Amino acid sequence: LVQIGNYVDTTFTISNLGVGELLGNVSEGSDQFDLVSGSGQYYLSNGQVHAVTVRFAPASAGSHQCTVETGTHICSDVTVTGSAYACPPDSVLYVNADASGAGDGTSWTDAFTDLQDALARADLCGNVTNIWVADGTYYPTSGSERDATFELRDNLAVYGGFAGTESSRSERDLSSSTTILSGDIGTAGDINDNSYHVVTGSYTDSTAVLDGFTITAGHASVVTAFGGGMFNEEGSPTLRNLIFRGNKARENGAGMYNWSGSNPRLYNCVFFDNRAEDFGGGICNIASSPVIVNCSFCRNRADDGGAALYNNTGSNPTVTNVVMWADSTDFMGLPEILNQYSSYPVISCSCIQYCGGSGSGWEGKYGIDGGGNTDRNAGYVDMATGDLHLLERSYAIDAGDSTVYGLPDTDIEGNPRIQDGNIDMGAYEGENNIITVSIDTHPGALEITVDSDTFTSLYSFDARSGTVHEIGAITPQVSGDTIFSFTGWSDAGDTVHNITVPQYDDVTFTATYSWAFTCALIDSVVDVPADQGGWARVYFRRSHYDNASEQYPIERYDLHRRVDDPVLAAAVISEGKLCEDGRVEYMGRIFIIEGEVSVQTEEVAGRSESPEIYTASPPGVWEVVGTVSAAQQAHYIALAPTNADSAATIPWAVYYLSAHSTNPSLFYDSPADSGYSVDNIAPGVPLGMAVAYNTGSGNQISWNDSPEPDFQYYRVYRGESEDFEPGPSNLVHETAAASWTDPDHDGSDVYYKVSALDHAGNESDPASPETITGDDHLPMPEAFALYQNAPNPFNPSTLIRFDLPHATYVNLRIYNAGGKLVAEIADGIMEAGYREIVWKGQDRSGSRVASGVYFYRLIAGDFSQTRKMVLLR
C-alpha cells in the first residue's frame, strides 16, 4: 500500500539450480512500475543467482500490476501487484454510506462508504485531522466480530451530522442529518451478538474528538461487561453533541464506562434508555473524573444504583448545567447518582430529581453542592420517546451557567447556546411551546376547521410544531406542520386530517389528540424523597368540569387508597356503618365500597336485604386518605400515605380520585394507579458502645438498643487501626441483638465499629467505643426471653434471638399457619447467654417454603413462647 508520490521497492532473485547454463533477459517495467536494478541480459552458471528490483511509484490511486519476463528458458515470469492511495489535498476525509465515486475519501462524491476505512486512512495520512461523516448508519464491522469497535485517535476529530453536500463544518444541520454508530452487528435486532463497545476512546487525550453522532445498540457482555456505548481506559477524549441510546452492560456503564484515569470532557450529550445490570446506567466512572456540561439524562436504568451517574474509587466529576430526571434503579436509595469509596462530584446549576435543591435541603449523597441546583420538574417534552427538549416554563430554562470553560457556541441541534445572555440546562437550548386548543361548548364554541369543515366538540389538542404520531407508532416522526393521523377519531384514525385555528392567524397546526375527561386523571405516584417513608405524592390532571363557568363546577378531589388487608376489608364490609352520603364508617375512618364486592349486611349496602354486586369502578374497598380543593388548575399534587415502605419486596399502594361537584349527586371517579414509598433516612448512630478485650474468652462488644421504630439489625465491623473505614471487606457480623462476642479475637490488637440499619437498608454512621476495658464481661441474661424476628417480613432469611439465663435443653421449631411442623432449627443443650439463630426459609428437607405466615416456638426448660413472622417471596 503506497501513497501517490511515494514509492516502494520489491526485490526478487532468479536462480540456476540445475545443471548447465541459464541465459535470459529481464524486461523493463510497465505502467507505474520501473526496474531499478537487474535489467538487461544475464548469464547464470549452475548455482548462481541474479537479483532484480522492481519499484512501485504510483501516479494514480487504485490497484496496479506488472509482469517481469525473466527470460526464454525455464524460469517463470514474476507478477508484482501494488495498491496506491491519495491523501486528501486538505485535512479532511469524507465518509458517506451512499457514495458511489472512487471511494478514496477525498470528496463527498468519492467518499469512503465505511467509517473504519477512513479511520485506517487517517493513520496513513499525516495531514488528516478531520473525518466528516454523512447521515446514515455505520457499523464497527461488516462481519460478526463482537470486539470490533470505532477507535478514536489523538489529533483526529470525527464529525457526524452532515447531509453530504457541505463545504464547511458550520453548514451541517445536526437536527436533520442523523448519523448513527450502531453495534447491531450479526443478527439484526438480537442484542446478544452486538458489539461489546461501539466506540473506544482509550489512551487518548483531548485532541481526540467525537462530535455529532447517535451511539446505540452496544452490549458489553461475556468477555467485557463494561461500556456498551463507549469504553475508555486512560482515555480523555472531547465528546460533543452525542446521543447514547439503547446500550446495555452486563455489569457497569451501559452508556459510557470510564476507567483508570479517564477524564473525557462531555458537552451537549444525551443519555437515554441505557441499561446496566449493576451500576451506572448512563455513565460509570472508576478512578476517573470527567467534565460533564449541558447534558441530559432520562430513563437510564442501573439495577444496583447510579442510574444516571455512578462514581467509585476517588472519581470526582464536575457536573454543570445538567438535567437528570426519571432514571430508575432497584437500589434502596436515590436513583440518579450513587457515589462510593471517596467519590465526590461537584454539581452546579443542574436540575436533578430528588437533589433537594441548593442550600439547606441539598441531598449530600449526590455530591458537593456547587450552587444553582434545583429538583423541580425538568419538564421534558416526551420522556417516553426520548424527546428531551424542555417545555415552556421548565425550571431548567435560563437557569444554567454561561461561563463554563469550553462551552460550545451551539446546542446539540446547532441552535445558539447563549440567548439573551442566558443558557438553559441540558443538551437542548430554547423552550418548546405547547399549543393547547380546547374545543369546548362551555362557555362558547371555539371555531376550528378540520378538513375545511367547521368542527365543534369536547376534544383537546396538544401540539408541538413538526411532530406527527402515526397510527401505532411509538416514536414521533417529523412530517411537516399540516398533517396528523388521529387515533380514536370518528374514522378510527385511518385518514390524515388538516387542522387550522382561525384565532391563531389561520396557522395550520400539527396536534396530538385526546378526549377531554370528565374525571381527574392520575399522571404518576412518586415517592417523597428524603423522608422516613410512608408517603407518596400523587400527581393528577384536573377534571374537565374543574371550571368556574360550569353550572356545577368541581369543588374538591377526594383521594382514595385501596384496602389490601383482607382482614380489614372484611371487617369494613361486615361491621361498617353506612353514612348518609353512601360512604362507610368503621373505627372512626371513612371507606368507600366499590365494584365487585359482595356486601353482607343491609346496613352497609343501604339498598337491599341480600348481598349485592356494586357496579361502580374501580372495584374494591377504599379508604379516604386525603382531599384537595379544586382551584381550576391544570395539574394538582396530593400528599398520600402508603400501606408500607418498600424493602425486599414492593408493597404497592393503589389510589383513585373522585372529583366532586357542587351538586352532591354529581361526582366522577378516575381510573386507579399505584406507587410506593421508600424510607430514605438512616437510623441514629448506636449509643453506649463498649468493648471488653477479654484474653482467652473472645472480645465482647455491647451497645444500647436502638430506639428507632423501623430498626432491623446492626452491623459490626473490625479493623486493624482506630480510624479504619467500615466497608464490605471488614464486615464481620450482623445481629439484631445489642451485643456480640468476637469468636476470632480475644485481645486489643483489633478495633470495632457498629452501625444500625432499618427495614429499607439505610445504614447509620458507625459508632466507635465509648468505653474500653480489659476484663469486663457482659452480664448473663436474668430471665428467659424470645424476641421478634428481624427482619420481619423477610426474604430469604431472618434472625431469631432468645435469652438463656442458665444452660438448659433448647428446642426451636417453625410451624406454618395450619399448625404443621415445617422445620426444627435447634434441639439440644445450650449454654447460658444471648443466643441467635438464622432461619433461611427452608423446610426439614432443605427446600424453600412458600410465602405466608409462620410461627416459631421456643421451649427452653420450663419456658415456652410462640411468635409470628411473615415470609414474602
mmCIF file of N, CA and C in Angstrom, residues 254-321:
data_model
loop_
_atom_site.group_PDB
_atom_site.id
_atom_site.type_symbol
_atom_site.label_atom_id
_atom_site.label_comp_id
_atom_site.label_asym_id
_atom_site.label_seq_id
_atom_site.Cartn_x
_atom_site.Cartn_y
_atom_site.Cartn_z
ATOM 1 N N ALA A 254 -23.510 1.304 31.064
ATOM 2 C CA ALA A 254 -24.150 0.927 29.803
ATOM 3 C C ALA A 254 -23.901 1.970 28.722
ATOM 4 N N GLY A 255 -24.090 3.252 29.039
ATOM 5 C CA GLY A 255 -23.829 4.301 28.066
ATOM 6 C C GLY A 255 -22.343 4.540 27.873
ATOM 7 N N MET A 256 -21.618 4.744 28.996
ATOM 8 C CA MET A 256 -20.185 5.036 28.924
ATOM 9 C C MET A 256 -19.505 4.503 30.179
ATOM 10 N N TYR A 257 -18.316 3.939 29.993
ATOM 11 C CA TYR A 257 -17.514 3.429 31.108
ATOM 12 C C TYR A 257 -16.148 4.100 31.067
ATOM 13 N N ASN A 258 -15.805 4.829 32.126
ATOM 14 C CA ASN A 258 -14.520 5.498 32.242
ATOM 15 C C ASN A 258 -13.710 4.847 33.353
ATOM 16 N N TRP A 259 -12.499 4.394 32.998
ATOM 17 C CA TRP A 259 -11.725 3.563 33.912
ATOM 18 C C TRP A 259 -10.278 4.062 33.994
ATOM 19 N N SER A 260 -9.742 4.076 35.214
ATOM 20 C CA SER A 260 -8.309 4.275 35.439
ATOM 21 C C SER A 260 -7.789 5.576 34.837
ATOM 22 N N GLY A 261 -8.280 6.691 35.380
ATOM 23 C CA GLY A 261 -7.769 7.976 34.941
ATOM 24 C C GLY A 261 -8.320 8.455 33.622
ATOM 25 N N SER A 262 -9.510 8.034 33.259
ATOM 26 C CA SER A 262 -10.170 8.538 32.047
ATOM 27 C C SER A 262 -10.968 9.781 32.415
ATOM 28 N N ASN A 263 -10.618 10.899 31.816
ATOM 29 C CA ASN A 263 -11.250 12.174 32.157
ATOM 30 C C ASN A 263 -11.774 12.886 30.908
ATOM 31 N N PRO A 264 -12.716 12.265 30.196
ATOM 32 C CA PRO A 264 -13.242 12.923 28.993
ATOM 33 C C PRO A 264 -14.016 14.178 29.350
ATOM 34 N N ARG A 265 -14.180 15.054 28.357
ATOM 35 C CA ARG A 265 -14.996 16.251 28.512
ATOM 36 C C ARG A 265 -16.234 16.068 27.641
ATOM 37 N N LEU A 266 -17.418 16.124 28.257
ATOM 38 C CA LEU A 266 -18.670 15.882 27.561
ATOM 39 C C LEU A 266 -19.476 17.174 27.501
ATOM 40 N N TYR A 267 -19.896 17.554 26.286
ATOM 41 C CA TYR A 267 -20.718 18.736 26.092
ATOM 42 C C TYR A 267 -21.918 18.348 25.220
ATOM 43 N N ASN A 268 -23.100 18.834 25.569
ATOM 44 C CA ASN A 268 -24.307 18.631 24.753
ATOM 45 C C ASN A 268 -24.546 17.152 24.459
ATOM 46 N N CYS A 269 -24.484 16.323 25.458
ATOM 47 C CA CYS A 269 -24.683 14.885 25.254
ATOM 48 C C CYS A 269 -25.981 14.429 25.915
ATOM 49 N N VAL A 270 -26.621 13.431 25.313
ATOM 50 C CA VAL A 270 -27.867 12.863 25.829
ATOM 51 C C VAL A 270 -27.629 11.396 26.158
ATOM 52 N N PHE A 271 -28.087 10.987 27.341
ATOM 53 C CA PHE A 271 -28.046 9.581 27.736
ATOM 54 C C PHE A 271 -29.480 9.150 28.015
ATOM 55 N N PHE A 272 -30.019 8.297 27.140
ATOM 56 C CA PHE A 272 -31.431 7.917 27.229
ATOM 57 C C PHE A 272 -31.578 6.409 27.062
ATOM 58 N N ASP A 273 -32.306 5.788 27.984
ATOM 59 C CA ASP A 273 -32.727 4.390 27.843
ATOM 60 C C ASP A 273 -31.544 3.434 27.728
ATOM 61 N N ASN A 274 -30.479 3.687 28.517
ATOM 62 C CA ASN A 274 -29.373 2.749 28.614
ATOM 63 C C ASN A 274 -29.551 1.915 29.874
ATOM 64 N N ARG A 275 -29.126 0.642 29.859
ATOM 65 C CA ARG A 275 -29.420 -0.271 30.964
ATOM 66 C C ARG A 275 -28.165 -1.023 31.401
ATOM 67 N N ALA A 276 -27.784 -0.834 32.684
ATOM 68 C CA ALA A 276 -26.686 -1.583 33.293
ATOM 69 C C ALA A 276 -27.264 -2.523 34.336
ATOM 70 N N GLU A 277 -26.819 -3.764 34.316
ATOM 71 C CA GLU A 277 -27.345 -4.730 35.279
ATOM 72 C C GLU A 277 -26.740 -4.542 36.663
ATOM 73 N N ASP A 278 -25.641 -3.782 36.765
ATOM 74 C CA ASP A 278 -25.085 -3.444 38.075
ATOM 75 C C ASP A 278 -25.177 -1.927 38.290
ATOM 76 N N PHE A 279 -24.122 -1.185 37.970
ATOM 77 C CA PHE A 279 -24.056 0.235 38.299
ATOM 78 C C PHE A 279 -23.862 1.089 37.047
ATOM 79 N N GLY A 280 -24.373 2.338 37.098
ATOM 80 C CA GLY A 280 -24.096 3.311 36.055
ATOM 81 C C GLY A 280 -24.837 3.074 34.767
ATOM 82 N N GLY A 281 -26.150 3.290 34.759
ATOM 83 C CA GLY A 281 -26.903 3.131 33.524
ATOM 84 C C GLY A 281 -26.459 4.113 32.457
ATOM 85 N N GLY A 282 -26.248 5.382 32.825
ATOM 86 C CA GLY A 282 -25.752 6.374 31.877
ATOM 87 C C GLY A 282 -24.244 6.328 31.776
ATOM 88 N N ILE A 283 -23.552 6.704 32.879
ATOM 89 C CA ILE A 283 -22.092 6.751 32.912
ATOM 90 C C ILE A 283 -21.608 6.081 34.190
ATOM 91 N N CYS A 284 -20.550 5.289 34.082
ATOM 92 C CA CYS A 284 -19.855 4.722 35.239
ATOM 93 C C CYS A 284 -18.423 5.234 35.233
ATOM 94 N N ASN A 285 -17.993 5.835 36.346
ATOM 95 C CA ASN A 285 -16.627 6.327 36.492
ATOM 96 C C ASN A 285 -15.917 5.539 37.594
ATOM 97 N N ILE A 286 -14.790 4.929 37.262
ATOM 98 C CA ILE A 286 -13.948 4.240 38.239
ATOM 99 C C ILE A 286 -12.586 4.925 38.215
ATOM 100 N N ALA A 287 -12.235 5.590 39.319
ATOM 101 C CA ALA A 287 -10.969 6.334 39.390
ATOM 102 C C ALA A 287 -10.844 7.285 38.203
ATOM 103 N N SER A 288 -11.943 7.937 37.844
ATOM 104 C CA SER A 288 -11.989 8.835 36.685
ATOM 105 C C SER A 288 -12.857 10.037 37.011
ATOM 106 N N SER A 289 -12.515 11.183 36.442
ATOM 107 C CA SER A 289 -13.218 12.421 36.780
ATOM 108 C C SER A 289 -13.524 13.227 35.526
ATOM 109 N N PRO A 290 -14.528 12.827 34.770
ATOM 110 C CA PRO A 290 -14.879 13.576 33.562
ATOM 111 C C PRO A 290 -15.495 14.931 33.893
ATOM 112 N N VAL A 291 -15.525 15.791 32.890
ATOM 113 C CA VAL A 291 -16.244 17.063 32.950
ATOM 114 C C VAL A 291 -17.529 16.890 32.144
ATOM 115 N N ILE A 292 -18.684 17.113 32.769
ATOM 116 C CA ILE A 292 -19.978 16.873 32.131
ATOM 117 C C ILE A 292 -20.743 18.200 32.115
ATOM 118 N N VAL A 293 -20.945 18.748 30.924
ATOM 119 C CA VAL A 293 -21.537 20.079 30.778
ATOM 120 C C VAL A 293 -22.729 20.000 29.819
ATOM 121 N N ASN A 294 -23.848 20.573 30.229
ATOM 122 C CA ASN A 294 -25.044 20.668 29.381
ATOM 123 C C ASN A 294 -25.416 19.331 28.757
ATOM 124 N N CYS A 295 -25.591 18.336 29.603
ATOM 125 C CA CYS A 295 -26.013 17.013 29.165
ATOM 126 C C CYS A 295 -27.367 16.679 29.785
ATOM 127 N N SER A 296 -28.103 15.786 29.125
ATOM 128 C CA SER A 296 -29.438 15.392 29.586
ATOM 129 C C SER A 296 -29.470 13.883 29.795
ATOM 130 N N PHE A 297 -30.030 13.458 30.932
ATOM 131 C CA PHE A 297 -30.167 12.048 31.262
ATOM 132 C C PHE A 297 -31.640 11.747 31.522
ATOM 133 N N CYS A 298 -32.125 10.620 30.996
ATOM 134 C CA CYS A 298 -33.521 10.252 31.233
ATOM 135 C C CYS A 298 -33.716 8.767 30.954
ATOM 136 N N ARG A 299 -34.479 8.113 31.784
ATOM 137 C CA ARG A 299 -34.900 6.726 31.625
ATOM 138 C C ARG A 299 -33.735 5.747 31.492
ATOM 139 N N ASN A 300 -32.567 6.137 32.028
ATOM 140 C CA ASN A 300 -31.497 5.163 32.147
ATOM 141 C C ASN A 300 -31.771 4.309 33.370
ATOM 142 N N ARG A 301 -31.239 3.092 33.385
ATOM 143 C CA ARG A 301 -31.502 2.192 34.499
ATOM 144 C C ARG A 301 -30.221 1.475 34.916
ATOM 145 N N ALA A 302 -30.053 1.367 36.229
ATOM 146 C CA ALA A 302 -28.975 0.563 36.803
ATOM 147 C C ALA A 302 -29.578 -0.228 37.955
ATOM 148 N N ASP A 303 -29.551 -1.542 37.850
ATOM 149 C CA ASP A 303 -30.240 -2.361 38.845
ATOM 150 C C ASP A 303 -29.718 -2.115 40.256
ATOM 151 N N ASP A 304 -28.402 -1.851 40.402
ATOM 152 C CA ASP A 304 -27.809 -1.759 41.731
ATOM 153 C C ASP A 304 -27.492 -0.337 42.171
ATOM 154 N N GLY A 305 -27.765 0.669 41.351
ATOM 155 C CA GLY A 305 -27.576 2.045 41.794
ATOM 156 C C GLY A 305 -26.867 2.907 40.769
ATOM 157 N N GLY A 306 -27.042 4.241 40.915
ATOM 158 C CA GLY A 306 -26.419 5.185 40.000
ATOM 159 C C GLY A 306 -27.004 5.096 38.607
ATOM 160 N N ALA A 307 -28.328 5.246 38.495
ATOM 161 C CA ALA A 307 -28.985 5.043 37.198
ATOM 162 C C ALA A 307 -28.480 6.019 36.149
ATOM 163 N N ALA A 308 -28.243 7.277 36.515
ATOM 164 C CA ALA A 308 -27.680 8.241 35.567
ATOM 165 C C ALA A 308 -26.157 8.264 35.651
ATOM 166 N N LEU A 309 -25.618 8.308 36.881
ATOM 167 C CA LEU A 309 -24.180 8.506 37.073
ATOM 168 C C LEU A 309 -23.716 7.726 38.293
ATOM 169 N N TYR A 310 -22.677 6.900 38.106
ATOM 170 C CA TYR A 310 -22.088 6.136 39.210
ATOM 171 C C TYR A 310 -20.609 6.492 39.313
ATOM 172 N N ASN A 311 -20.165 6.834 40.523
ATOM 173 C CA ASN A 311 -18.782 7.228 40.762
ATOM 174 C C ASN A 311 -18.180 6.349 41.853
ATOM 175 N N ASN A 312 -16.988 5.829 41.593
ATOM 176 C CA ASN A 312 -16.367 4.882 42.515
ATOM 177 C C ASN A 312 -14.859 5.131 42.523
ATOM 178 N N THR A 313 -14.245 4.875 43.687
ATOM 179 C CA THR A 313 -12.791 4.883 43.844
ATOM 180 C C THR A 313 -12.184 6.234 43.458
ATOM 181 N N GLY A 314 -12.563 7.257 44.215
ATOM 182 C CA GLY A 314 -11.959 8.561 44.009
ATOM 183 C C GLY A 314 -12.327 9.235 42.713
ATOM 184 N N SER A 315 -13.528 8.988 42.204
ATOM 185 C CA SER A 315 -13.998 9.661 40.989
ATOM 186 C C SER A 315 -14.713 10.956 41.383
ATOM 187 N N ASN A 316 -14.234 12.069 40.848
ATOM 188 C CA ASN A 316 -14.756 13.374 41.238
ATOM 189 C C ASN A 316 -15.128 14.198 40.002
ATOM 190 N N PRO A 317 -16.152 13.772 39.270
ATOM 191 C CA PRO A 317 -16.523 14.520 38.070
ATOM 192 C C PRO A 317 -17.073 15.902 38.406
ATOM 193 N N THR A 318 -16.999 16.794 37.421
ATOM 194 C CA THR A 318 -17.599 18.117 37.521
ATOM 195 C C THR A 318 -18.866 18.125 36.665
ATOM 196 N N VAL A 319 -19.998 18.430 37.278
ATOM 197 C CA VAL A 319 -21.298 18.353 36.622
ATOM 198 C C VAL A 319 -21.916 19.750 36.607
ATOM 199 N N THR A 320 -22.131 20.308 35.413
ATOM 200 C CA THR A 320 -22.625 21.679 35.296
ATOM 201 C C THR A 320 -23.705 21.755 34.219
ATOM 202 N N ASN A 321 -24.774 22.471 34.506
ATOM 203 C CA ASN A 321 -25.874 22.684 33.541
ATOM 204 C C ASN A 321 -26.472 21.363 33.057
#
